[in-house]
Short mmCIF file of C-alpha atoms and ligand atoms in Angstrom, two decimals:
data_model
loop_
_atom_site.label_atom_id
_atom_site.label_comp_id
_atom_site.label_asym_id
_atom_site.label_seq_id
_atom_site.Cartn_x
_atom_site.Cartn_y
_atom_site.Cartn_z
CA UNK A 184 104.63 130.81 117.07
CA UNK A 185 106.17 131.88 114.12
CA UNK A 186 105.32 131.46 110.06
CA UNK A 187 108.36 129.76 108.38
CA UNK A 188 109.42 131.37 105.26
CA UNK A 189 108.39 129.27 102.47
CA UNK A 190 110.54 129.70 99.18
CA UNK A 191 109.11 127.51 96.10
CA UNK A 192 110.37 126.95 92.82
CA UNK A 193 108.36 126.40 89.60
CA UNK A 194 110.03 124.82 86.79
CA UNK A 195 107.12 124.99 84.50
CA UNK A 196 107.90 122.64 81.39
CA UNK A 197 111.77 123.19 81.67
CA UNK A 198 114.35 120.66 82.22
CA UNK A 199 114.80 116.72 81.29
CA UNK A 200 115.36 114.36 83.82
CA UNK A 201 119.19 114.32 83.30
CA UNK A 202 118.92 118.28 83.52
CA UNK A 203 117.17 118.17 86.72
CA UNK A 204 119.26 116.48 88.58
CA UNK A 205 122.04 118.50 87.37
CA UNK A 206 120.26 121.22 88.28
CA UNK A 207 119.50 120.50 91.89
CA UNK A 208 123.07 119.10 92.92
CA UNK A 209 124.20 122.32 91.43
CA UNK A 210 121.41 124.51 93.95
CA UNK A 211 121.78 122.20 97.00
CA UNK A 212 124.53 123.97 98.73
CA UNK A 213 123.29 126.76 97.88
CA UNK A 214 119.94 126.69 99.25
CA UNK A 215 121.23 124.68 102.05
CA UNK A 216 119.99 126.34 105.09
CA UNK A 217 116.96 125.67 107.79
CA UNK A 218 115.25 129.28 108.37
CA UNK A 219 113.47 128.68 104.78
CA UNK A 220 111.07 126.01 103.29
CA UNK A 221 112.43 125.07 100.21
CA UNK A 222 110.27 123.26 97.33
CA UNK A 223 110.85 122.49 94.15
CA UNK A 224 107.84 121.91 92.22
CA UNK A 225 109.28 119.98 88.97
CA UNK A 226 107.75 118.53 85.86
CA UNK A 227 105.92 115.05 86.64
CA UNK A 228 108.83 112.63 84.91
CA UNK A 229 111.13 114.41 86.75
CA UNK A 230 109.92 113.98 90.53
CA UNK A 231 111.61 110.27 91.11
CA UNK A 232 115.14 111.72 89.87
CA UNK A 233 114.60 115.09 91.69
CA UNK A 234 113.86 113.39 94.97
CA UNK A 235 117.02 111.03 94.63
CA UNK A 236 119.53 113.91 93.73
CA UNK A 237 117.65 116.08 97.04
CA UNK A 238 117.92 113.46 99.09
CA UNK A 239 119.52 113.72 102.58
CA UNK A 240 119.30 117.78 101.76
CA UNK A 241 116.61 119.67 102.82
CA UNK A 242 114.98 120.55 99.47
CA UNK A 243 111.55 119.11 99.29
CA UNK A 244 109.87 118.23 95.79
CA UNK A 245 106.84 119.40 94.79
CA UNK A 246 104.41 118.28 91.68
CA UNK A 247 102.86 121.29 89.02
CA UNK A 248 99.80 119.81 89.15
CA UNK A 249 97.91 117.23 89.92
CA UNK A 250 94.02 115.48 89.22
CA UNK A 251 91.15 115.51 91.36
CA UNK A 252 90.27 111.96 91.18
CA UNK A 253 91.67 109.04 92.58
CA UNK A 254 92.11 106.87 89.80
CA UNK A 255 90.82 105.33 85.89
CA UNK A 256 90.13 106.76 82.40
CA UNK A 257 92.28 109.85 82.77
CA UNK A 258 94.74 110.14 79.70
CA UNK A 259 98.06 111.87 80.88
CA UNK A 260 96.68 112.75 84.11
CA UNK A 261 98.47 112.45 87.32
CA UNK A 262 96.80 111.36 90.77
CA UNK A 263 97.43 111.91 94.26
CA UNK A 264 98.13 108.48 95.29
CA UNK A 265 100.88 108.35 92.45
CA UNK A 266 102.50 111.93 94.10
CA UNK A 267 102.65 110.40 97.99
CA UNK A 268 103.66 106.90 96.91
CA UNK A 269 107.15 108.91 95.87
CA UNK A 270 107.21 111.11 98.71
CA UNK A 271 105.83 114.14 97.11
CA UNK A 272 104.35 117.03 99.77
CA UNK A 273 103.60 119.88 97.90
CA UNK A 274 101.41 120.61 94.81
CA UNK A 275 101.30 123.80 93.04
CA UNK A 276 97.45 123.99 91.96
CA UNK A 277 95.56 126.67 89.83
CA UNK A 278 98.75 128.27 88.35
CA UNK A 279 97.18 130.77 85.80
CA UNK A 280 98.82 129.07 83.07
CA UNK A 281 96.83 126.12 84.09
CA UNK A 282 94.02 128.27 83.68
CA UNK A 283 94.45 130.09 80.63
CA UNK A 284 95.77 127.11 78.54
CA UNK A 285 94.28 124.11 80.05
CA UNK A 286 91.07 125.42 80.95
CA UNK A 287 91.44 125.38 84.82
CA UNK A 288 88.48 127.14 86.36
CA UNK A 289 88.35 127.94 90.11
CA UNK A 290 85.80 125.27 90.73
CA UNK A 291 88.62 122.66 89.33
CA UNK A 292 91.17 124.34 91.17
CA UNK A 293 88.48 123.52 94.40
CA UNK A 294 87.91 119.87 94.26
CA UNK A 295 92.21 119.66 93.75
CA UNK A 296 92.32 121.53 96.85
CA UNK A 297 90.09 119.54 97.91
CA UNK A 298 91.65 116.00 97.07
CA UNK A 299 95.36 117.10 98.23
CA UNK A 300 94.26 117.91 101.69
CA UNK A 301 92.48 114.23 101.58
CA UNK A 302 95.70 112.73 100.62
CA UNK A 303 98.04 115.36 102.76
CA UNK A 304 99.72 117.16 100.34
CA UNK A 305 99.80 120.56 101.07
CA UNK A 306 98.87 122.82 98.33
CA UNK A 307 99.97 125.76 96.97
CA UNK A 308 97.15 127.54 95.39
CA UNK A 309 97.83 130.20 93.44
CA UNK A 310 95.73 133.56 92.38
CA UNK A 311 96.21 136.96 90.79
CA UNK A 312 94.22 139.21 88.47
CA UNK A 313 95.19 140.14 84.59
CA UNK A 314 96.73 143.79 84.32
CA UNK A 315 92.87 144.80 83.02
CA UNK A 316 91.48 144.03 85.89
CA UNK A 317 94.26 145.65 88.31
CA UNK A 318 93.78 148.66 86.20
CA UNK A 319 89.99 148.41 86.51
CA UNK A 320 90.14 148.28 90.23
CA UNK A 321 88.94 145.14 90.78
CA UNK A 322 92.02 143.23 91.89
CA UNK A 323 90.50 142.85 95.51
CA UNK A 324 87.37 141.44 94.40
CA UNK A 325 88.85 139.04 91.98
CA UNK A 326 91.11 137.27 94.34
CA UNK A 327 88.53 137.63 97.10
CA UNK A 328 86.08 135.32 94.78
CA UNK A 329 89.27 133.49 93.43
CA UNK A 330 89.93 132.41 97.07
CA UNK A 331 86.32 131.75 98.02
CA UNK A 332 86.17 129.10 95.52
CA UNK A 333 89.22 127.71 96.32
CA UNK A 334 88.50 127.30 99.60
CA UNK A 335 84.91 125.75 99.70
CA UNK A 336 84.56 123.11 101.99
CA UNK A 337 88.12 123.18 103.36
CA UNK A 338 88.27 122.90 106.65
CA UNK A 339 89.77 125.22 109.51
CA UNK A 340 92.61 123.04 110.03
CA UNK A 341 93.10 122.44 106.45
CA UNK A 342 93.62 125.92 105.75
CA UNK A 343 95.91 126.45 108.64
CA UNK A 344 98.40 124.15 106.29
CA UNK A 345 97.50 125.59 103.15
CA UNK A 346 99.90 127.95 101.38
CA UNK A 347 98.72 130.91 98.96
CA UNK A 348 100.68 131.93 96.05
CA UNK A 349 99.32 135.79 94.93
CA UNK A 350 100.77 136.18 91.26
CA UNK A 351 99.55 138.82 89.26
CA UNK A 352 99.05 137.40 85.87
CA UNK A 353 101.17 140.62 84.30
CA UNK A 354 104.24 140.41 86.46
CA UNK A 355 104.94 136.71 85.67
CA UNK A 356 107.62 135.87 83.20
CA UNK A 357 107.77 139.71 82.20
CA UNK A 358 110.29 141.08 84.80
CA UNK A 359 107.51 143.28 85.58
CA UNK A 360 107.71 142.48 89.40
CA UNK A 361 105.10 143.94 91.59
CA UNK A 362 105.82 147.00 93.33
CA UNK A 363 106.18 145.95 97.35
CA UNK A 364 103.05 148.16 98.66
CA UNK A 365 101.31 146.39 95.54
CA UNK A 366 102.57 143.19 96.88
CA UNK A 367 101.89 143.62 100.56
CA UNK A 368 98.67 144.86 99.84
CA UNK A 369 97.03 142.13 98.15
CA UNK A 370 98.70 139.70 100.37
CA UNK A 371 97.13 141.08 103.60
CA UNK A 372 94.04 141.50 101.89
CA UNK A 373 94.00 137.37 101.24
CA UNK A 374 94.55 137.36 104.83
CA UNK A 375 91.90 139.45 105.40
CA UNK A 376 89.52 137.13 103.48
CA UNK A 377 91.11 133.60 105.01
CA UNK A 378 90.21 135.65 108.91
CA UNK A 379 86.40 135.92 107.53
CA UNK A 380 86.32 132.45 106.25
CA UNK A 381 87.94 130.82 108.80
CA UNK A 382 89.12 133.15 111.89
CA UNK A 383 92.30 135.13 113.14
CA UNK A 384 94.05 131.66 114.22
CA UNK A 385 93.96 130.05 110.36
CA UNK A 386 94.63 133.89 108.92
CA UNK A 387 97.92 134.10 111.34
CA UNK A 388 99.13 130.57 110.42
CA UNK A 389 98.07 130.22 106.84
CA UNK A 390 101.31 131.57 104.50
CA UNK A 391 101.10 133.27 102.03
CA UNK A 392 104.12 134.15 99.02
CA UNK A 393 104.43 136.39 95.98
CA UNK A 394 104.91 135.06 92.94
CA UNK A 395 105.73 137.30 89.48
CA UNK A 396 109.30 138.09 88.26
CA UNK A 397 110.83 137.70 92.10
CA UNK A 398 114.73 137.67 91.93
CA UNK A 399 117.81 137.92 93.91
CA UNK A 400 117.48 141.52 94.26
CA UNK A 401 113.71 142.28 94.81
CA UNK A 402 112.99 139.05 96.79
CA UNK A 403 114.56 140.68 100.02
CA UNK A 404 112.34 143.70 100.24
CA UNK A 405 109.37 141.58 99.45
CA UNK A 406 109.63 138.96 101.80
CA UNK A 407 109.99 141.37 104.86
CA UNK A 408 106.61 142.41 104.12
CA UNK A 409 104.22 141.74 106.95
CA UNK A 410 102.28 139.55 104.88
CA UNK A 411 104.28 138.01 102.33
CA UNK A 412 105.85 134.67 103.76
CA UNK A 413 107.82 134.03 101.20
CA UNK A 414 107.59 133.16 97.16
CA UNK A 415 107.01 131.55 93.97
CA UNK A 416 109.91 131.39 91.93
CA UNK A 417 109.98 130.59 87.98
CA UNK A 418 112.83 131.98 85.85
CA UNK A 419 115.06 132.14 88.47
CA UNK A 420 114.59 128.97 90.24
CA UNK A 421 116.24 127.54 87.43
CA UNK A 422 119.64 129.67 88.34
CA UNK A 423 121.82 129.29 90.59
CA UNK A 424 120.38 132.81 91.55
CA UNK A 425 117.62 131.46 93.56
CA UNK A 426 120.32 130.40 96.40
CA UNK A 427 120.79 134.07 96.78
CA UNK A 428 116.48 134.26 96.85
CA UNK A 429 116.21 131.66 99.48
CA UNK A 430 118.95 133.47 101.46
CA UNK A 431 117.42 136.66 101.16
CA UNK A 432 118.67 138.98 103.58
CA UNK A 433 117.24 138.91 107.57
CA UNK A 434 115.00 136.04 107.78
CA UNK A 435 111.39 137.09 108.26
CA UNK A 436 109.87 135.43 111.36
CA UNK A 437 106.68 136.92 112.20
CA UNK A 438 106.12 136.46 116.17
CA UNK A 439 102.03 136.57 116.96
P1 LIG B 733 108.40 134.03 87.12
O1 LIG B 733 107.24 132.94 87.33
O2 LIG B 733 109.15 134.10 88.42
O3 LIG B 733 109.22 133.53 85.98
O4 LIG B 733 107.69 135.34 86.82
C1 LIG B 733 106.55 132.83 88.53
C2 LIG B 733 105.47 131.77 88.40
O5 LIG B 733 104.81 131.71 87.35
O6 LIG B 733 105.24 130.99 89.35
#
């Protein structure tokens, strides 16, 4: 068996409807191909459009976010049931700037974790340290704890579907990409931690991308890494760039 690739896109808050679905028949035959998952994780109001202009392609859409509960007195929330009803597969959940401006805290990011895999949409949880703490050494730890919590009560074949997203808080938006041993390293040590959760079965399925300033020409190099299975994409998801990202030079297929 063999990890698939998985190349995401994060639009953030960026792009209308009408935009979107500009956007998307613009990247369709350009990410057109079957070696690589491709996801776009779009704003909420613009999932129904972005699912019309993708369909018969094989771009899947993704939600940003998404609540933990099922239903009621949530103001401008967005539940589960409300993402599968449309089709929606993929969440993105516990972005950092989820957690630095709306107060996300790895015990939220836990029961969303939680409530996608009851509803079976895959996350994509995401983790990474601040440029303090890489510089204090702690990077390891931090993500260790950041994917303990995550990961509570999720089951072995729940994880085996789950998909990682390591971003280190400095390299995102900044252009400041990780270097690839910095990359690699991380990502195998998430691996690591997923093999003493959950053994070497869910650590050699489970996939695992790099997220932070990845673009056409550093996206190659990083997802040939051992353990990086691909990426999260912001800035230039929104290009017609990311084509050249999904098609990154020699598909990566990991025989184990
Ligand atoms: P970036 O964003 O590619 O623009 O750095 C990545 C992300 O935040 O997911």
């Amino acid at each position: 068996m063999a990890r698939k690739t998985i190349v995401a896109g994060n639009w953030k808050m960026n792009m209308t409807p009408s935009q979107a679905v500009e956007l998307i028949n613009t990247l369709k035959p350009l990410v057109a191909t079957d070696a690589v998952d491709v996801v776009f994780c779009v704003p909420a109001i613009d999932i129904i459009p972005a699912l019309e202009a993708a369909k018969g392609s094989n771009i899947q859409i993704g939600a940003e976010n998404m609540y933990y509960e099922e239903s009621g007195a949530y103001t401008g929330e967005i539940s589960p049931a409300m993402l599968t009803d449309v089709g929606v597969k993929y969440v993105i959940i516990g972005h950092s700037e989820r957690r630095e401006y709306f107060a996300e805290t790895d015990e939220t990011v836990n029961k969303k974790v939680l409530k996608a895999f009851e509803h079976g949409i895959t996350p994509i949880v995401c983790c990474g340290e601040t440029l303090t703490q890489r510089e204090q050494g702690v990077t390891i730890d931090f993500i260790r704890q950041q994917i303990k919590i995550a990961f509570l009560n999720v089951t072995e074949d729940q994880a085996k579907k789950a998909v990682i997203a390591y971003e280190p808080i400095w390299a995102i938006g900044t252009g400041k990409v990780a270097t690839t041993e910095q990359a690699q390293e991380v990502c195998a040590a998430i691996r690591e931690c997923i093999a003493e959760l959950y053994g070497d079965d869910a650590a050699e399925v489970i996939r695992i991308q790099y997220g932070g300033s990845v673009s056409a020409s550093s996206a190659a190099e990083l997802f040939s890494q051992k353990d990086i299975d691909g990426g999260l994409v912001g800035g230039a998801a929104l290009k017609p760039d990311f084509g050249k990202i999904v098609n990154y030079k020699d598909f990566k297929v990991v025989e184990y």
